[in-house]
Tab-separated table of C-alpha atoms in Angstrom:
chain	number	residue	atom	x	y	z
A	95	MET	CA	22.086	-18.372	63.076
A	96	SER	CA	19.800	-20.438	65.755
A	97	ALA	CA	19.261	-19.957	69.763
A	98	ASN	CA	19.809	-23.385	69.765
A	99	PHE	CA	19.041	-23.216	73.736
A	100	ASP	CA	16.327	-25.171	75.248
A	101	ALA	CA	14.205	-21.915	76.999
A	102	PRO	CA	11.229	-20.698	75.339
A	103	PHE	CA	13.440	-17.465	75.736
A	104	ALA	CA	16.609	-15.995	76.741
A	105	LEU	CA	18.998	-12.137	77.112
A	106	ALA	CA	21.956	-11.479	75.244
A	107	ARG	CA	24.286	-7.975	74.249
A	108	PHE	CA	24.168	-6.920	71.091
A	109	ASP	CA	26.255	-4.146	68.956
A	110	ASN	CA	22.935	-1.305	67.917
A	111	GLY	CA	24.720	0.959	66.019
A	112	GLY	CA	27.619	1.052	68.158
A	113	ARG	CA	26.226	1.119	71.303
A	114	ALA	CA	25.536	-2.256	73.603
A	115	ALA	CA	21.794	-2.990	73.980
A	116	LEU	CA	20.400	-5.402	76.055
A	117	GLY	CA	17.997	-7.842	74.060
A	118	LEU	CA	15.651	-10.233	74.472
A	119	VAL	CA	16.087	-13.147	72.287
A	120	ALA	CA	13.059	-16.266	71.651
A	121	GLY	CA	13.987	-18.430	68.226
A	122	ASP	CA	15.659	-17.266	65.647
A	123	ARG	CA	15.188	-13.029	66.700
A	124	ILE	CA	16.400	-10.733	69.104
A	125	ARG	CA	14.583	-7.525	69.973
A	126	GLU	CA	15.882	-4.269	72.535
A	127	LEU	CA	14.537	-4.350	75.852
A	128	THR	CA	14.305	-0.727	76.985
A	129	PRO	CA	14.137	0.280	81.213
A	130	ALA	CA	10.380	0.638	80.823
A	131	GLU	CA	10.034	-3.258	79.338
A	132	LEU	CA	12.344	-4.594	81.442
A	133	GLY	CA	11.544	-3.070	85.276
A	134	ALA	CA	14.644	-1.838	85.846
A	135	GLU	CA	16.886	0.637	85.338
A	136	ASP	CA	19.662	-2.022	83.850
A	137	LEU	CA	20.374	-5.976	83.477
A	138	ASN	CA	22.201	-5.962	87.128
A	139	ALA	CA	19.493	-4.306	88.233
A	140	PHE	CA	17.154	-6.285	87.158
A	141	LEU	CA	18.751	-9.264	88.215
A	142	ALA	CA	18.967	-8.324	91.466
A	143	SER	CA	14.825	-9.354	91.624
A	144	PRO	CA	14.326	-10.708	88.303
A	145	ASP	CA	10.690	-10.675	86.547
A	146	TRP	CA	11.108	-13.131	84.059
A	147	ASP	CA	6.714	-13.487	83.353
A	148	ARG	CA	7.621	-9.660	82.502
A	149	LEU	CA	9.994	-10.731	80.181
A	150	GLU	CA	8.163	-14.274	78.736
A	151	ALA	CA	4.977	-11.840	77.857
A	152	LEU	CA	7.051	-10.216	75.214
A	153	THR	CA	8.230	-12.630	73.251
A	154	GLN	CA	4.429	-12.468	72.433
A	155	GLN	CA	4.309	-9.097	71.085
A	156	ASP	CA	5.543	-6.867	68.638
A	157	GLY	CA	8.432	-4.977	67.896
A	158	SER	CA	11.924	-4.078	66.466
A	159	TRP	CA	12.361	-7.750	66.138
A	160	HIS	CA	15.414	-8.707	64.464
A	161	PRO	CA	17.092	-11.752	63.421
A	162	LEU	CA	19.716	-12.780	64.990
A	163	ASP	CA	22.153	-13.117	62.145
A	164	ASP	CA	21.621	-9.579	61.402
A	165	VAL	CA	23.835	-8.692	64.613
A	166	THR	CA	26.577	-9.284	66.362
A	167	LEU	CA	26.497	-10.654	69.981
A	168	LEU	CA	28.078	-9.366	73.252
A	169	ALA	CA	29.072	-11.211	76.275
A	170	PRO	CA	25.703	-11.383	77.534
A	171	VAL	CA	26.899	-10.465	81.013
A	172	GLU	CA	29.148	-7.252	82.966
A	173	PRO	CA	30.291	-8.866	85.739
A	174	ARG	CA	31.440	-6.718	88.718
A	175	GLU	CA	32.701	-10.149	90.325
A	176	VAL	CA	34.426	-13.274	88.801
A	177	LEU	CA	34.830	-15.671	90.515
A	178	GLN	CA	36.280	-19.165	88.898
A	179	ALA	CA	36.271	-23.081	90.673
A	180	GLY	CA	39.089	-24.598	90.823
A	181	ALA	CA	39.591	-28.265	90.462
A	182	ASN	CA	36.079	-29.240	90.086
A	183	TYR	CA	35.540	-31.942	88.039
A	184	ARG	CA	36.387	-35.424	89.296
A	185	THR	CA	38.169	-37.089	86.247
A	186	HIS	CA	39.672	-34.318	85.389
A	187	VAL	CA	41.235	-33.814	88.398
A	188	ILE	CA	41.975	-37.491	89.116
A	189	GLN	CA	43.817	-37.194	85.514
A	190	LEU	CA	46.017	-34.539	86.988
A	191	ILE	CA	46.673	-36.533	90.116
A	192	MET	CA	47.878	-39.531	88.653
A	193	ALA	CA	49.943	-37.482	86.483
A	194	GLY	CA	52.061	-36.208	89.438
A	195	LEU	CA	52.603	-39.465	91.711
A	196	SER	CA	52.780	-41.590	87.791
A	197	LYS	CA	56.264	-38.976	87.532
A	198	GLY	CA	57.230	-38.529	91.440
A	199	ASP	CA	56.662	-42.225	92.033
A	200	PRO	CA	57.427	-44.401	88.168
A	201	SER	CA	57.286	-47.891	90.710
A	202	ARG	CA	52.826	-47.596	90.813
A	203	SER	CA	50.648	-49.344	88.405
A	204	ALA	CA	48.810	-47.168	86.551
A	205	ASP	CA	45.591	-48.914	88.722
A	206	GLU	CA	47.081	-48.057	92.065
A	207	VAL	CA	47.738	-44.675	91.125
A	208	ARG	CA	44.494	-43.999	90.183
A	209	ALA	CA	43.311	-45.577	92.346
A	210	HIS	CA	44.898	-43.417	95.396
A	211	ALA	CA	43.479	-40.375	92.972
A	212	GLU	CA	39.927	-41.804	93.434
A	213	LYS	CA	40.251	-42.205	97.140
A	214	VAL	CA	41.227	-38.665	97.315
A	215	MET	CA	38.525	-37.326	95.642
A	216	ASP	CA	36.342	-39.124	97.446
A	217	ALA	CA	37.752	-37.798	100.435
A	218	ARG	CA	37.224	-34.265	99.238
A	219	ALA	CA	33.965	-34.542	98.020
A	220	ALA	CA	32.809	-35.332	101.726
A	221	SER	CA	34.658	-33.292	103.734
A	222	GLY	CA	36.245	-30.792	101.388
A	223	ARG	CA	35.828	-27.300	100.454
A	224	PRO	CA	35.751	-26.021	96.756
A	225	PHE	CA	38.598	-23.275	95.583
A	226	PHE	CA	37.980	-20.114	93.544
A	227	PHE	CA	40.883	-18.120	91.798
A	228	ILE	CA	39.469	-14.356	91.109
A	229	GLY	CA	39.209	-13.130	87.535
A	230	LEU	CA	38.705	-9.855	86.257
A	231	PRO	CA	35.603	-8.377	84.889
A	232	GLN	CA	37.223	-6.735	81.891
A	233	CYS	CA	38.630	-10.402	80.789
A	234	VAL	CA	34.953	-11.120	79.902
A	235	VAL	CA	34.004	-10.499	75.759
A	236	GLY	CA	31.380	-12.197	73.623
A	237	ALA	CA	32.570	-14.741	71.632
A	238	ASN	CA	32.563	-12.708	68.602
A	239	VAL	CA	35.534	-11.240	69.077
A	240	PRO	CA	38.965	-12.569	67.838
A	241	LEU	CA	41.053	-14.689	70.868
A	242	GLU	CA	44.297	-12.085	70.756
A	243	LEU	CA	47.088	-15.607	72.159
A	244	PRO	CA	49.888	-13.706	73.621
A	245	SER	CA	53.339	-13.894	72.048
A	246	TYR	CA	55.065	-14.336	75.559
A	247	SER	CA	54.019	-17.901	75.415
A	248	GLU	CA	53.009	-21.101	73.296
A	249	THR	CA	50.690	-23.008	76.193
A	250	HIS	CA	47.386	-21.280	75.589
A	251	ASP	CA	45.026	-23.665	76.563
A	252	TRP	CA	41.249	-23.678	77.138
A	253	GLU	CA	38.583	-24.690	79.917
A	254	LEU	CA	35.179	-24.736	78.462
A	255	GLU	CA	32.846	-24.911	81.770
A	256	LEU	CA	29.274	-23.437	83.167
A	257	ALA	CA	28.799	-20.014	84.592
A	258	VAL	CA	26.629	-18.981	87.345
A	259	VAL	CA	24.784	-15.861	86.986
A	260	ILE	CA	24.441	-14.501	91.043
A	261	GLY	CA	20.460	-12.993	90.982
A	262	LYS	CA	19.621	-11.596	94.459
A	263	ARG	CA	22.637	-10.502	96.295
A	264	ALA	CA	24.350	-13.857	98.251
A	265	ALA	CA	25.875	-12.640	101.334
A	266	ASP	CA	26.836	-15.990	103.882
A	267	VAL	CA	24.244	-18.601	102.052
A	268	SER	CA	23.756	-21.885	103.135
A	269	PRO	CA	23.765	-24.414	100.151
A	270	GLU	CA	19.922	-24.653	100.943
A	271	ASP	CA	19.262	-21.611	100.247
A	272	ALA	CA	21.930	-20.725	97.620
A	273	MET	CA	19.464	-21.490	94.103
A	274	GLU	CA	17.679	-18.678	95.183
A	275	HIS	CA	20.239	-16.485	94.318
A	276	VAL	CA	20.539	-18.043	90.664
A	277	ALA	CA	18.920	-16.065	87.777
A	278	GLY	CA	20.878	-17.491	85.091
A	279	TYR	CA	23.269	-19.430	83.749
A	280	THR	CA	25.530	-19.174	80.418
A	281	ILE	CA	28.712	-20.652	78.461
A	282	VAL	CA	32.720	-18.885	79.178
A	283	ASN	CA	35.991	-20.615	77.978
A	284	ASP	CA	38.176	-19.800	80.832
A	285	ILE	CA	41.649	-19.608	79.305
A	286	THR	CA	44.635	-20.586	80.910
A	287	THR	CA	48.347	-19.990	79.723
A	288	ARG	CA	49.791	-22.931	81.841
A	289	ASP	CA	53.028	-21.892	81.655
A	290	LEU	CA	52.524	-19.143	83.592
A	291	VAL	CA	50.763	-20.820	86.772
A	292	PHE	CA	53.288	-21.456	88.330
A	293	PRO	CA	56.395	-19.702	88.152
A	294	THR	CA	59.666	-20.978	87.838
A	295	ASP	CA	61.597	-17.608	89.427
A	296	VAL	CA	59.536	-17.286	92.319
A	297	GLY	CA	60.132	-21.213	94.930
A	298	ASP	CA	57.258	-22.284	97.054
A	299	ILE	CA	55.244	-19.161	96.727
A	300	GLY	CA	52.560	-20.249	94.128
A	301	ALA	CA	51.035	-20.338	91.727
A	302	ASP	CA	50.196	-16.487	89.636
A	303	TRP	CA	46.639	-16.989	88.645
A	304	TYR	CA	45.993	-13.795	87.779
A	305	ARG	CA	48.851	-13.373	85.067
A	306	SER	CA	47.846	-16.696	83.585
A	307	LYS	CA	44.375	-16.394	83.308
A	308	ASN	CA	43.814	-12.734	82.653
A	309	ALA	CA	45.549	-11.661	79.159
A	310	PRO	CA	42.961	-9.594	77.717
A	311	GLY	CA	39.670	-11.816	76.142
A	312	PHE	CA	40.329	-14.765	78.438
A	313	LEU	CA	36.691	-15.598	79.105
A	314	PRO	CA	35.245	-15.353	76.176
A	315	THR	CA	31.463	-15.487	77.433
A	316	GLY	CA	27.562	-16.410	76.360
A	317	PRO	CA	26.625	-16.099	73.671
A	318	PHE	CA	23.095	-16.119	76.225
A	319	LEU	CA	22.145	-15.546	79.588
A	320	VAL	CA	19.374	-18.524	79.879
A	321	PRO	CA	17.279	-18.417	83.000
A	322	ALA	CA	17.490	-20.598	86.176
A	323	GLN	CA	13.562	-21.931	85.817
A	324	PHE	CA	15.114	-23.077	82.614
A	325	VAL	CA	19.009	-25.538	83.486
A	326	ASP	CA	19.397	-27.955	85.986
A	327	PRO	CA	22.805	-27.785	86.434
A	328	ALA	CA	23.448	-31.169	88.206
A	329	ASN	CA	23.248	-32.965	84.761
A	330	LEU	CA	24.241	-30.793	81.831
A	331	ARG	CA	26.598	-32.250	78.633
A	332	VAL	CA	29.778	-29.807	78.459
A	333	VAL	CA	31.806	-30.273	75.112
A	334	LEU	CA	34.413	-28.454	73.585
A	335	GLU	CA	35.830	-28.901	69.534
A	336	LEU	CA	39.045	-27.832	68.324
A	337	ASN	CA	38.686	-27.484	64.831
A	338	GLY	CA	35.912	-30.128	64.789
A	339	GLU	CA	37.204	-32.579	66.643
A	340	ALA	CA	35.984	-33.782	70.461
A	341	LYS	CA	38.591	-32.164	73.428
A	342	GLN	CA	36.160	-32.252	76.054
A	343	ASP	CA	32.888	-34.049	76.735
A	344	ALA	CA	31.379	-34.586	79.669
A	345	THR	CA	28.899	-33.480	82.426
A	346	THR	CA	28.298	-31.676	85.128
A	347	ALA	CA	27.111	-34.707	87.204
A	348	GLU	CA	31.133	-35.093	87.247
A	349	LEU	CA	31.014	-31.773	90.005
A	350	ILE	CA	33.285	-32.584	92.992
A	351	PHE	CA	31.270	-29.169	93.876
A	352	ASP	CA	27.713	-28.485	92.982
A	353	VAL	CA	26.255	-25.622	92.260
A	354	PRO	CA	24.349	-24.649	95.592
A	355	SER	CA	27.438	-25.460	97.330
A	356	LEU	CA	30.207	-23.155	95.021
A	357	VAL	CA	27.479	-20.381	95.935
A	358	SER	CA	27.498	-21.236	99.353
A	359	VAL	CA	30.618	-21.525	100.042
A	360	ALA	CA	32.189	-18.539	97.435
A	361	SER	CA	29.557	-15.994	99.809
A	362	LYS	CA	31.029	-17.278	102.923
A	363	THR	CA	33.909	-15.200	101.979
A	364	ALA	CA	32.711	-11.696	100.475
A	365	PRO	CA	29.131	-11.324	98.892
A	366	LEU	CA	28.621	-12.094	95.301
A	367	ASN	CA	26.846	-9.420	94.170
A	368	PRO	CA	23.703	-9.359	90.901
A	369	GLY	CA	25.061	-10.143	87.361
A	370	ASP	CA	28.635	-11.717	89.033
A	371	LEU	CA	30.188	-14.591	87.563
A	372	LEU	CA	30.923	-17.746	89.271
A	373	LEU	CA	32.095	-20.651	86.698
A	374	THR	CA	31.725	-23.904	88.386
A	375	GLY	CA	35.476	-25.276	86.677
A	376	SER	CA	36.029	-27.334	83.694
A	377	PRO	CA	36.248	-31.523	82.603
A	378	ALA	CA	38.813	-33.431	81.319
A	379	GLY	CA	40.142	-32.473	77.858
A	380	ASN	CA	42.396	-29.490	78.668
A	381	GLY	CA	45.460	-28.853	75.715
A	382	GLN	CA	47.673	-29.457	79.044
A	383	HIS	CA	45.855	-33.529	78.909
A	384	TRP	CA	46.125	-33.439	74.734
A	385	LYS	CA	50.083	-31.766	75.044
A	386	ARG	CA	47.936	-29.578	71.700
A	387	PHE	CA	47.265	-25.487	73.124
A	388	LEU	CA	46.237	-22.826	71.246
A	389	GLN	CA	47.839	-21.533	67.669
A	390	ASP	CA	46.914	-18.751	65.263
A	391	GLY	CA	44.164	-19.885	63.562
A	392	ASP	CA	42.155	-22.340	65.570
A	393	VAL	CA	38.079	-22.410	66.159
A	394	MET	CA	37.036	-23.011	69.697
A	395	SER	CA	33.269	-24.354	69.026
A	396	GLY	CA	31.739	-24.746	72.862
A	397	SER	CA	28.402	-26.037	74.167
A	398	ILE	CA	26.163	-26.793	76.975
A	399	GLU	CA	23.160	-28.112	76.837
A	400	GLY	CA	20.208	-26.325	76.671
A	401	LEU	CA	22.563	-22.790	76.924
A	402	GLY	CA	23.269	-22.735	73.255
A	403	THR	CA	27.168	-22.886	71.832
A	404	GLN	CA	30.074	-19.964	71.250
A	405	VAL	CA	32.906	-19.837	68.491
A	406	VAL	CA	36.463	-18.288	69.623
A	407	ARG	CA	38.571	-17.754	66.685
A	408	CYS	CA	42.368	-17.844	68.321
A	409	VAL	CA	44.444	-14.998	66.311
A	410	ALA	CA	48.239	-14.416	66.545
A	411	GLY	CA	49.170	-11.595	69.452
A	412	SER	CA	51.428	-8.955	68.200
A	413	ARG	CA	52.708	-8.536	72.690
């Protein structure tokens, strides 16, 4: 297994004899980091004030290195909070608006509907605000964990996303200062059960993001945490393949609200703490668009430029 990220090193967590260990990854090898080597008692304490030079120096030293192929990687982070940005890719949201408008007014041509949708997006980017869902940290799992598809629905969907890993505590920060609070980035597939988003039995009360997004294992994460200094989040290619067929293929240049804006706005409601995850949204090409949802035996391969690739296998659930 190749690390498949562009940085000279990254962090990961792995199963070391039945316990979760924090590891330093360089090339195709990994070694455990002790608190003394890390200079902190645990990962989140390190992320609060990361010394990346200290870790980079360790990549040149001897130690108990293991081939990546010989270990089982876990989720590379242990967040206390997970925030998920909604409707944040221009093409994706335009598709959603067009689908809704076409149903409501079939007399409009496709060009008219698209023009209206693009106008809405331009206005939102200029003066709107991002919005967020709240995910459960217990849903964060490594990509090696089979994704169990609950039997109560047949509309489980994929949403590959660039995820921001918070470093220094962020409370009411400005967009100009927001990047000082970003420790690194990882990959998250934000699984959503589509037919539970808008329950039919509650009228206009609203969306049920809790039930539609928080089944066990619904946030496959990793495999690596790549330090922010090695990543330009403004233009990364995001690709999800389902059984070898590309379903999502976009770049983060399509984000309506960029990473500094997301961190800033999120931090104005409640502080973001070291190790927290902030998902930036998913591009066009979800199962809802393709009218094809996840099934037993499916394999999702999700790659983000510079961050590696996660492979998630789906299995039928019993509940």
